[in-house]
């Protein structure tokens, strides 16, 4: 579903891959955090993973959207990616840090139902930490690779195919 929404937003089939490749970083961080705390991966954890998909995609969207706009203005692929990472790191860190601090009470909760809150909070917190700090470096790289492949394919389509001459058979009867 996320892929289709992103494909409609970017009006391309290739750019959503750059966004969606950031999601495994969040999942890795969530699984690692839950494993390190010794918490089971239950239904609450899985709900947290759904939240994490949206948040990891949001951070990647901030970078890829800016890259796409810069590319549309005629900047180079690598130049666009570096500029996007440089300019978007602050808003990404600020919003992610606010979210991480917002789930801290879930991670530290006590009392009845604390197990569910620990599962959601720990998973989402670990996932956001990993998604934020890894994706800031890798999403621009994913954009460069995917955009380069996409433009390479478009260049090949625009060049005419090599001329093939077939000798006509003469029919002398």
mmCIF file of N, CA and C in Angstrom, residues 29-144:
data_model
loop_
_atom_site.group_PDB
_atom_site.id
_atom_site.type_symbol
_atom_site.label_atom_id
_atom_site.label_comp_id
_atom_site.label_asym_id
_atom_site.label_seq_id
_atom_site.Cartn_x
_atom_site.Cartn_y
_atom_site.Cartn_z
ATOM 1 N N UNK A 29 16.371 -2.319 13.833
ATOM 2 C CA UNK A 29 16.542 -1.657 15.134
ATOM 3 C C UNK A 29 15.500 -2.098 16.140
ATOM 4 N N UNK A 30 14.265 -2.306 15.686
ATOM 5 C CA UNK A 30 13.200 -2.746 16.587
ATOM 6 C C UNK A 30 13.466 -4.152 17.103
ATOM 7 N N UNK A 31 13.821 -5.047 16.208
ATOM 8 C CA UNK A 31 14.101 -6.431 16.615
ATOM 9 C C UNK A 31 15.307 -6.475 17.541
ATOM 10 N N UNK A 32 16.340 -5.708 17.235
ATOM 11 C CA UNK A 32 17.534 -5.683 18.070
ATOM 12 C C UNK A 32 17.222 -5.138 19.466
ATOM 13 N N UNK A 33 16.456 -4.063 19.542
ATOM 14 C CA UNK A 33 16.128 -3.472 20.847
ATOM 15 C C UNK A 33 15.297 -4.431 21.695
ATOM 16 N N UNK A 34 14.324 -5.073 21.081
ATOM 17 C CA UNK A 34 13.480 -6.015 21.821
ATOM 18 C C UNK A 34 14.308 -7.229 22.260
ATOM 19 N N UNK A 35 15.195 -7.678 21.399
ATOM 20 C CA UNK A 35 16.064 -8.811 21.743
ATOM 21 C C UNK A 35 16.982 -8.460 22.913
ATOM 22 N N UNK A 36 17.584 -7.281 22.868
ATOM 23 C CA UNK A 36 18.504 -6.877 23.938
ATOM 24 C C UNK A 36 17.803 -6.711 25.283
ATOM 25 N N UNK A 37 16.544 -6.324 25.260
ATOM 26 C CA UNK A 37 15.793 -6.191 26.519
ATOM 27 C C UNK A 37 15.132 -7.489 26.947
ATOM 28 N N UNK A 38 15.185 -8.506 26.103
ATOM 29 C CA UNK A 38 14.600 -9.795 26.460
ATOM 30 C C UNK A 38 13.085 -9.815 26.406
ATOM 31 N N UNK A 39 12.515 -8.987 25.534
ATOM 32 C CA UNK A 39 11.061 -8.901 25.399
ATOM 33 C C UNK A 39 10.637 -9.751 24.209
ATOM 34 N N UNK A 40 9.498 -10.412 24.340
ATOM 35 C CA UNK A 40 9.008 -11.242 23.239
ATOM 36 C C UNK A 40 8.422 -10.370 22.136
ATOM 37 N N UNK A 41 8.481 -10.893 20.918
ATOM 38 C CA UNK A 41 7.915 -10.185 19.769
ATOM 39 C C UNK A 41 6.454 -10.610 19.626
ATOM 40 N N UNK A 42 5.593 -9.941 20.358
ATOM 41 C CA UNK A 42 4.180 -10.302 20.395
ATOM 42 C C UNK A 42 3.354 -9.372 19.509
ATOM 43 N N UNK A 43 2.042 -9.410 19.692
ATOM 44 C CA UNK A 43 1.136 -8.597 18.883
ATOM 45 C C UNK A 43 1.398 -7.106 19.092
ATOM 46 N N UNK A 44 1.710 -6.716 20.298
ATOM 47 C CA UNK A 44 2.002 -5.306 20.569
ATOM 48 C C UNK A 44 3.237 -4.854 19.791
ATOM 49 N N UNK A 45 4.231 -5.701 19.749
ATOM 50 C CA UNK A 45 5.437 -5.399 18.982
ATOM 51 C C UNK A 45 5.114 -5.249 17.503
ATOM 52 N N UNK A 46 4.245 -6.111 16.982
ATOM 53 C CA UNK A 46 3.877 -6.051 15.566
ATOM 54 C C UNK A 46 3.108 -4.774 15.247
ATOM 55 N N UNK A 47 2.287 -4.313 16.173
ATOM 56 C CA UNK A 47 1.595 -3.032 15.985
ATOM 57 C C UNK A 47 2.618 -1.894 15.957
ATOM 58 N N UNK A 48 3.607 -1.996 16.812
ATOM 59 C CA UNK A 48 4.682 -1.002 16.798
ATOM 60 C C UNK A 48 5.443 -1.004 15.483
ATOM 61 N N UNK A 49 5.610 -2.198 14.889
ATOM 62 C CA UNK A 49 6.289 -2.266 13.593
ATOM 63 C C UNK A 49 5.501 -1.547 12.504
ATOM 64 N N UNK A 50 4.182 -1.648 12.552
ATOM 65 C CA UNK A 50 3.360 -0.910 11.576
ATOM 66 C C UNK A 50 3.561 0.590 11.725
ATOM 67 N N UNK A 51 3.630 1.046 12.945
ATOM 68 C CA UNK A 51 3.895 2.465 13.201
ATOM 69 C C UNK A 51 5.268 2.841 12.659
ATOM 70 N N UNK A 52 6.207 1.953 12.869
ATOM 71 C CA UNK A 52 7.579 2.199 12.447
ATOM 72 C C UNK A 52 7.717 2.297 10.935
ATOM 73 N N UNK A 53 6.937 1.519 10.205
ATOM 74 C CA UNK A 53 6.973 1.592 8.740
ATOM 75 C C UNK A 53 6.625 3.008 8.289
ATOM 76 N N UNK A 54 5.589 3.558 8.851
ATOM 77 C CA UNK A 54 5.179 4.916 8.491
ATOM 78 C C UNK A 54 6.208 5.959 8.868
ATOM 79 N N UNK A 55 6.790 5.819 10.047
ATOM 80 C CA UNK A 55 7.756 6.819 10.500
ATOM 81 C C UNK A 55 9.084 6.729 9.740
ATOM 82 N N UNK A 56 9.523 5.514 9.461
ATOM 83 C CA UNK A 56 10.763 5.361 8.685
ATOM 84 C C UNK A 56 10.552 5.882 7.263
ATOM 85 N N UNK A 57 9.383 5.607 6.702
ATOM 86 C CA UNK A 57 9.079 6.100 5.358
ATOM 87 C C UNK A 57 8.994 7.623 5.348
ATOM 88 N N UNK A 58 8.450 8.206 6.406
ATOM 89 C CA UNK A 58 8.349 9.665 6.488
ATOM 90 C C UNK A 58 9.725 10.314 6.425
ATOM 91 N N UNK A 59 10.671 9.780 7.167
ATOM 92 C CA UNK A 59 12.025 10.337 7.142
ATOM 93 C C UNK A 59 12.648 10.203 5.762
ATOM 94 N N UNK A 60 12.457 9.059 5.140
ATOM 95 C CA UNK A 60 13.021 8.851 3.805
ATOM 96 C C UNK A 60 12.342 9.737 2.772
ATOM 97 N N UNK A 61 11.044 9.950 2.934
ATOM 98 C CA UNK A 61 10.306 10.817 2.006
ATOM 99 C C UNK A 61 10.869 12.231 2.036
ATOM 100 N N UNK A 62 11.227 12.724 3.218
ATOM 101 C CA UNK A 62 11.792 14.068 3.319
ATOM 102 C C UNK A 62 13.055 14.206 2.464
ATOM 103 N N UNK A 63 13.871 13.173 2.454
ATOM 104 C CA UNK A 63 15.111 13.223 1.686
ATOM 105 C C UNK A 63 14.840 13.025 0.196
ATOM 106 N N UNK A 64 14.077 11.994 -0.143
ATOM 107 C CA UNK A 64 13.854 11.660 -1.550
ATOM 108 C C UNK A 64 13.065 12.761 -2.258
ATOM 109 N N UNK A 65 12.110 13.351 -1.586
ATOM 110 C CA UNK A 65 11.331 14.440 -2.185
ATOM 111 C C UNK A 65 12.241 15.612 -2.550
ATOM 112 N N UNK A 66 13.134 15.974 -1.629
ATOM 113 C CA UNK A 66 14.044 17.080 -1.891
ATOM 114 C C UNK A 66 15.023 16.719 -3.014
ATOM 115 N N UNK A 67 15.500 15.480 -3.016
ATOM 116 C CA UNK A 67 16.385 15.021 -4.107
ATOM 117 C C UNK A 67 15.690 15.132 -5.449
ATOM 118 N N UNK A 68 14.453 14.712 -5.485
ATOM 119 C CA UNK A 68 13.684 14.732 -6.725
ATOM 120 C C UNK A 68 13.476 16.160 -7.227
ATOM 121 N N UNK A 69 13.177 17.065 -6.313
ATOM 122 C CA UNK A 69 12.991 18.470 -6.699
ATOM 123 C C UNK A 69 14.309 19.049 -7.218
ATOM 124 N N UNK A 70 15.397 18.789 -6.510
ATOM 125 C CA UNK A 70 16.706 19.283 -6.944
ATOM 126 C C UNK A 70 17.074 18.718 -8.317
ATOM 127 N N UNK A 71 16.771 17.443 -8.524
ATOM 128 C CA UNK A 71 17.062 16.806 -9.804
ATOM 129 C C UNK A 71 16.237 17.445 -10.914
ATOM 130 N N UNK A 72 15.003 17.801 -10.591
ATOM 131 C CA UNK A 72 14.141 18.468 -11.562
ATOM 132 C C UNK A 72 14.647 19.847 -11.948
ATOM 133 N N UNK A 73 15.406 20.480 -11.059
ATOM 134 C CA UNK A 73 15.980 21.792 -11.351
ATOM 135 C C UNK A 73 17.291 21.693 -12.109
ATOM 136 N N UNK A 74 17.697 20.474 -12.449
ATOM 137 C CA UNK A 74 18.876 20.302 -13.279
ATOM 138 C C UNK A 74 20.158 19.986 -12.540
ATOM 139 N N UNK A 75 20.097 19.785 -11.228
ATOM 140 C CA UNK A 75 21.303 19.426 -10.489
ATOM 141 C C UNK A 75 21.653 17.964 -10.741
ATOM 142 N N UNK A 76 22.900 17.624 -10.510
ATOM 143 C CA UNK A 76 23.351 16.252 -10.691
ATOM 144 C C UNK A 76 22.737 15.321 -9.656
ATOM 145 N N UNK A 77 22.788 14.035 -9.927
ATOM 146 C CA UNK A 77 22.191 13.052 -9.023
ATOM 147 C C UNK A 77 22.900 13.060 -7.674
ATOM 148 N N UNK A 78 24.198 12.967 -7.683
ATOM 149 C CA UNK A 78 24.960 12.920 -6.430
ATOM 150 C C UNK A 78 24.862 14.257 -5.701
ATOM 151 N N UNK A 79 24.953 15.336 -6.456
ATOM 152 C CA UNK A 79 24.842 16.672 -5.859
ATOM 153 C C UNK A 79 23.480 16.841 -5.176
ATOM 154 N N UNK A 80 22.419 16.385 -5.814
ATOM 155 C CA UNK A 80 21.077 16.470 -5.236
ATOM 156 C C UNK A 80 20.975 15.658 -3.957
ATOM 157 N N UNK A 81 21.548 14.475 -3.954
ATOM 158 C CA UNK A 81 21.482 13.607 -2.778
ATOM 159 C C UNK A 81 22.253 14.190 -1.606
ATOM 160 N N UNK A 82 23.426 14.723 -1.865
ATOM 161 C CA UNK A 82 24.239 15.308 -0.790
ATOM 162 C C UNK A 82 23.558 16.541 -0.218
ATOM 163 N N UNK A 83 23.032 17.366 -1.082
ATOM 164 C CA UNK A 83 22.347 18.578 -0.628
ATOM 165 C C UNK A 83 21.095 18.238 0.178
ATOM 166 N N UNK A 84 20.346 17.232 -0.263
ATOM 167 C CA UNK A 84 19.140 16.816 0.465
ATOM 168 C C UNK A 84 19.493 16.271 1.840
ATOM 169 N N UNK A 85 20.517 15.452 1.913
ATOM 170 C CA UNK A 85 20.921 14.904 3.205
ATOM 171 C C UNK A 85 21.390 16.015 4.143
ATOM 172 N N UNK A 86 22.112 16.963 3.595
ATOM 173 C CA UNK A 86 22.623 18.066 4.417
ATOM 174 C C UNK A 86 21.496 18.955 4.940
ATOM 175 N N UNK A 87 20.539 19.273 4.066
ATOM 176 C CA UNK A 87 19.473 20.186 4.465
ATOM 177 C C UNK A 87 18.348 19.514 5.257
ATOM 178 N N UNK A 88 18.149 18.231 5.077
ATOM 179 C CA UNK A 88 17.034 17.552 5.734
ATOM 180 C C UNK A 88 17.413 16.813 7.013
ATOM 181 N N UNK A 89 18.705 16.771 7.343
ATOM 182 C CA UNK A 89 19.099 16.033 8.538
ATOM 183 C C UNK A 89 18.536 16.676 9.811
ATOM 184 N N UNK A 90 18.503 17.983 9.859
ATOM 185 C CA UNK A 90 18.006 18.659 11.062
ATOM 186 C C UNK A 90 16.527 18.389 11.312
ATOM 187 N N UNK A 91 15.626 18.591 10.324
ATOM 188 C CA UNK A 91 14.225 18.276 10.605
ATOM 189 C C UNK A 91 13.987 16.798 10.901
ATOM 190 N N UNK A 92 14.759 15.928 10.267
ATOM 191 C CA UNK A 92 14.598 14.497 10.533
ATOM 192 C C UNK A 92 15.009 14.178 11.959
ATOM 193 N N UNK A 93 16.148 14.694 12.396
ATOM 194 C CA UNK A 93 16.614 14.438 13.762
ATOM 195 C C UNK A 93 15.635 15.036 14.777
ATOM 196 N N UNK A 94 15.149 16.232 14.510
ATOM 197 C CA UNK A 94 14.244 16.887 15.465
ATOM 198 C C UNK A 94 12.935 16.113 15.618
ATOM 199 N N UNK A 95 12.313 15.729 14.520
ATOM 200 C CA UNK A 95 11.038 15.016 14.627
ATOM 201 C C UNK A 95 11.231 13.617 15.193
ATOM 202 N N UNK A 96 12.316 12.963 14.816
ATOM 203 C CA UNK A 96 12.578 11.625 15.338
ATOM 204 C C UNK A 96 12.906 11.659 16.822
ATOM 205 N N UNK A 97 13.677 12.639 17.236
ATOM 206 C CA UNK A 97 14.009 12.769 18.654
ATOM 207 C C UNK A 97 12.761 13.062 19.480
ATOM 208 N N UNK A 98 11.884 13.899 18.951
ATOM 209 C CA UNK A 98 10.627 14.171 19.659
ATOM 210 C C UNK A 98 9.798 12.896 19.795
ATOM 211 N N UNK A 99 9.757 12.082 18.754
ATOM 212 C CA UNK A 99 9.002 10.835 18.821
ATOM 213 C C UNK A 99 9.656 9.850 19.788
ATOM 214 N N UNK A 100 10.972 9.737 19.730
ATOM 215 C CA UNK A 100 11.689 8.816 20.619
ATOM 216 C C UNK A 100 11.463 9.207 22.077
ATOM 217 N N UNK A 101 11.566 10.480 22.375
ATOM 218 C CA UNK A 101 11.309 10.930 23.751
ATOM 219 C C UNK A 101 9.839 10.763 24.133
ATOM 220 N N UNK A 102 8.962 10.813 23.140
ATOM 221 C CA UNK A 102 7.536 10.622 23.407
ATOM 222 C C UNK A 102 7.187 9.193 23.780
ATOM 223 N N UNK A 103 7.934 8.214 23.275
ATOM 224 C CA UNK A 103 7.654 6.814 23.632
ATOM 225 C C UNK A 103 8.474 6.351 24.833
ATOM 226 N N UNK A 104 9.340 7.194 25.346
ATOM 227 C CA UNK A 104 10.137 6.836 26.522
ATOM 228 C C UNK A 104 9.273 6.416 27.715
ATOM 229 N N UNK A 105 8.145 7.084 27.993
ATOM 230 C CA UNK A 105 7.300 6.597 29.091
ATOM 231 C C UNK A 105 6.778 5.173 28.881
ATOM 232 N N UNK A 106 6.560 4.770 27.640
ATOM 233 C CA UNK A 106 6.150 3.390 27.375
ATOM 234 C C UNK A 106 7.279 2.417 27.711
ATOM 235 N N UNK A 107 8.489 2.785 27.386
ATOM 236 C CA UNK A 107 9.639 1.925 27.639
ATOM 237 C C UNK A 107 9.877 1.759 29.142
ATOM 238 N N UNK A 108 9.657 2.812 29.903
ATOM 239 C CA UNK A 108 9.953 2.803 31.340
ATOM 240 C C UNK A 108 8.740 2.544 32.219
ATOM 241 N N UNK A 109 7.602 2.222 31.641
ATOM 242 C CA UNK A 109 6.372 2.092 32.416
ATOM 243 C C UNK A 109 6.426 0.922 33.394
ATOM 244 N N UNK A 110 5.602 1.022 34.426
ATOM 245 C CA UNK A 110 5.470 -0.021 35.442
ATOM 246 C C UNK A 110 3.994 -0.233 35.717
ATOM 247 N N UNK A 111 3.672 -1.334 36.341
ATOM 248 C CA UNK A 111 2.294 -1.584 36.739
ATOM 249 C C UNK A 111 1.580 -2.527 35.788
ATOM 250 N N UNK A 112 0.251 -2.526 35.927
ATOM 251 C CA UNK A 112 -0.581 -3.421 35.115
ATOM 252 C C UNK A 112 -0.475 -3.056 33.637
ATOM 253 N N UNK A 113 -0.272 -4.047 32.794
ATOM 254 C CA UNK A 113 -0.186 -3.824 31.353
ATOM 255 C C UNK A 113 1.158 -3.301 30.894
ATOM 256 N N UNK A 114 2.139 -3.303 31.780
ATOM 257 C CA UNK A 114 3.449 -2.746 31.427
ATOM 258 C C UNK A 114 4.136 -3.585 30.349
ATOM 259 N N UNK A 115 3.856 -4.877 30.285
ATOM 260 C CA UNK A 115 4.492 -5.733 29.284
ATOM 261 C C UNK A 115 4.154 -5.302 27.872
ATOM 262 N N UNK A 116 2.893 -4.992 27.620
ATOM 263 C CA UNK A 116 2.483 -4.516 26.304
ATOM 264 C C UNK A 116 3.096 -3.176 25.968
ATOM 265 N N UNK A 117 3.121 -2.297 26.964
ATOM 266 C CA UNK A 117 3.724 -0.978 26.730
ATOM 267 C C UNK A 117 5.224 -1.091 26.493
ATOM 268 N N UNK A 118 5.887 -1.982 27.222
ATOM 269 C CA UNK A 118 7.325 -2.196 26.999
ATOM 270 C C UNK A 118 7.579 -2.704 25.589
ATOM 271 N N UNK A 119 6.732 -3.628 25.148
ATOM 272 C CA UNK A 119 6.908 -4.218 23.820
ATOM 273 C C UNK A 119 6.762 -3.174 22.722
ATOM 274 N N UNK A 120 5.702 -2.387 22.794
ATOM 275 C CA UNK A 120 5.498 -1.334 21.787
ATOM 276 C C UNK A 120 6.594 -0.269 21.889
ATOM 277 N N UNK A 121 6.814 0.226 23.077
ATOM 278 C CA UNK A 121 7.762 1.319 23.273
ATOM 279 C C UNK A 121 9.189 0.957 22.900
ATOM 280 N N UNK A 122 9.624 -0.215 23.341
ATOM 281 C CA UNK A 122 11.001 -0.629 23.056
ATOM 282 C C UNK A 122 11.197 -0.856 21.559
ATOM 283 N N UNK A 123 10.245 -1.531 20.935
ATOM 284 C CA UNK A 123 10.355 -1.787 19.506
ATOM 285 C C UNK A 123 10.376 -0.515 18.684
ATOM 286 N N UNK A 124 9.456 0.368 18.986
ATOM 287 C CA UNK A 124 9.377 1.609 18.211
ATOM 288 C C UNK A 124 10.568 2.516 18.490
ATOM 289 N N UNK A 125 10.985 2.562 19.743
ATOM 290 C CA UNK A 125 12.128 3.408 20.074
ATOM 291 C C UNK A 125 13.407 2.894 19.402
ATOM 292 N N UNK A 126 13.675 1.613 19.520
ATOM 293 C CA UNK A 126 14.867 1.047 18.881
ATOM 294 C C UNK A 126 14.817 1.175 17.377
ATOM 295 N N UNK A 127 13.637 0.963 16.800
ATOM 296 C CA UNK A 127 13.482 1.090 15.359
ATOM 297 C C UNK A 127 13.686 2.503 14.870
ATOM 298 N N UNK A 128 13.179 3.457 15.614
ATOM 299 C CA UNK A 128 13.349 4.861 15.198
ATOM 300 C C UNK A 128 14.792 5.316 15.320
ATOM 301 N N UNK A 129 15.476 4.853 16.357
ATOM 302 C CA UNK A 129 16.889 5.218 16.494
ATOM 303 C C UNK A 129 17.670 4.682 15.297
ATOM 304 N N UNK A 130 17.454 3.413 14.986
ATOM 305 C CA UNK A 130 18.174 2.820 13.849
ATOM 306 C C UNK A 130 17.753 3.450 12.535
ATOM 307 N N UNK A 131 16.447 3.620 12.326
ATOM 308 C CA UNK A 131 15.963 4.184 11.061
ATOM 309 C C UNK A 131 16.453 5.610 10.869
ATOM 310 N N UNK A 132 16.508 6.368 11.937
ATOM 311 C CA UNK A 132 16.941 7.758 11.821
ATOM 312 C C UNK A 132 18.418 7.857 11.491
ATOM 313 N N UNK A 133 19.234 7.179 12.246
ATOM 314 C CA UNK A 133 20.677 7.379 12.091
ATOM 315 C C UNK A 133 21.287 6.566 10.957
ATOM 316 N N UNK A 134 20.654 5.488 10.557
ATOM 317 C CA UNK A 134 21.168 4.740 9.411
ATOM 318 C C UNK A 134 20.589 5.271 8.098
ATOM 319 N N UNK A 135 19.307 5.591 8.105
ATOM 320 C CA UNK A 135 18.662 6.020 6.867
ATOM 321 C C UNK A 135 19.173 7.376 6.388
ATOM 322 N N UNK A 136 19.601 8.232 7.290
ATOM 323 C CA UNK A 136 20.123 9.534 6.874
ATOM 324 C C UNK A 136 21.330 9.359 5.949
ATOM 325 N N UNK A 137 22.067 8.283 6.145
ATOM 326 C CA UNK A 137 23.229 8.030 5.295
ATOM 327 C C UNK A 137 22.881 7.166 4.082
ATOM 328 N N UNK A 138 21.967 6.216 4.265
ATOM 329 C CA UNK A 138 21.711 5.256 3.207
ATOM 330 C C UNK A 138 20.632 5.691 2.213
ATOM 331 N N UNK A 139 19.644 6.458 2.621
ATOM 332 C CA UNK A 139 18.585 6.877 1.694
ATOM 333 C C UNK A 139 19.143 7.711 0.548
ATOM 334 N N UNK A 140 20.046 8.669 0.777
ATOM 335 C CA UNK A 140 20.632 9.363 -0.377
ATOM 336 C C UNK A 140 21.397 8.416 -1.307
ATOM 337 N N UNK A 141 22.062 7.422 -0.733
ATOM 338 C CA UNK A 141 22.752 6.433 -1.548
ATOM 339 C C UNK A 141 21.751 5.628 -2.376
ATOM 340 N N UNK A 142 20.641 5.218 -1.759
ATOM 341 C CA UNK A 142 19.610 4.489 -2.486
ATOM 342 C C UNK A 142 19.030 5.345 -3.601
ATOM 343 N N UNK A 143 18.828 6.633 -3.322
ATOM 344 C CA UNK A 143 18.314 7.535 -4.350
ATOM 345 C C UNK A 143 19.274 7.603 -5.529
ATOM 346 N N UNK A 144 20.555 7.755 -5.247
ATOM 347 C CA UNK A 144 21.553 7.859 -6.322
ATOM 348 C C UNK A 144 21.543 6.597 -7.175
#
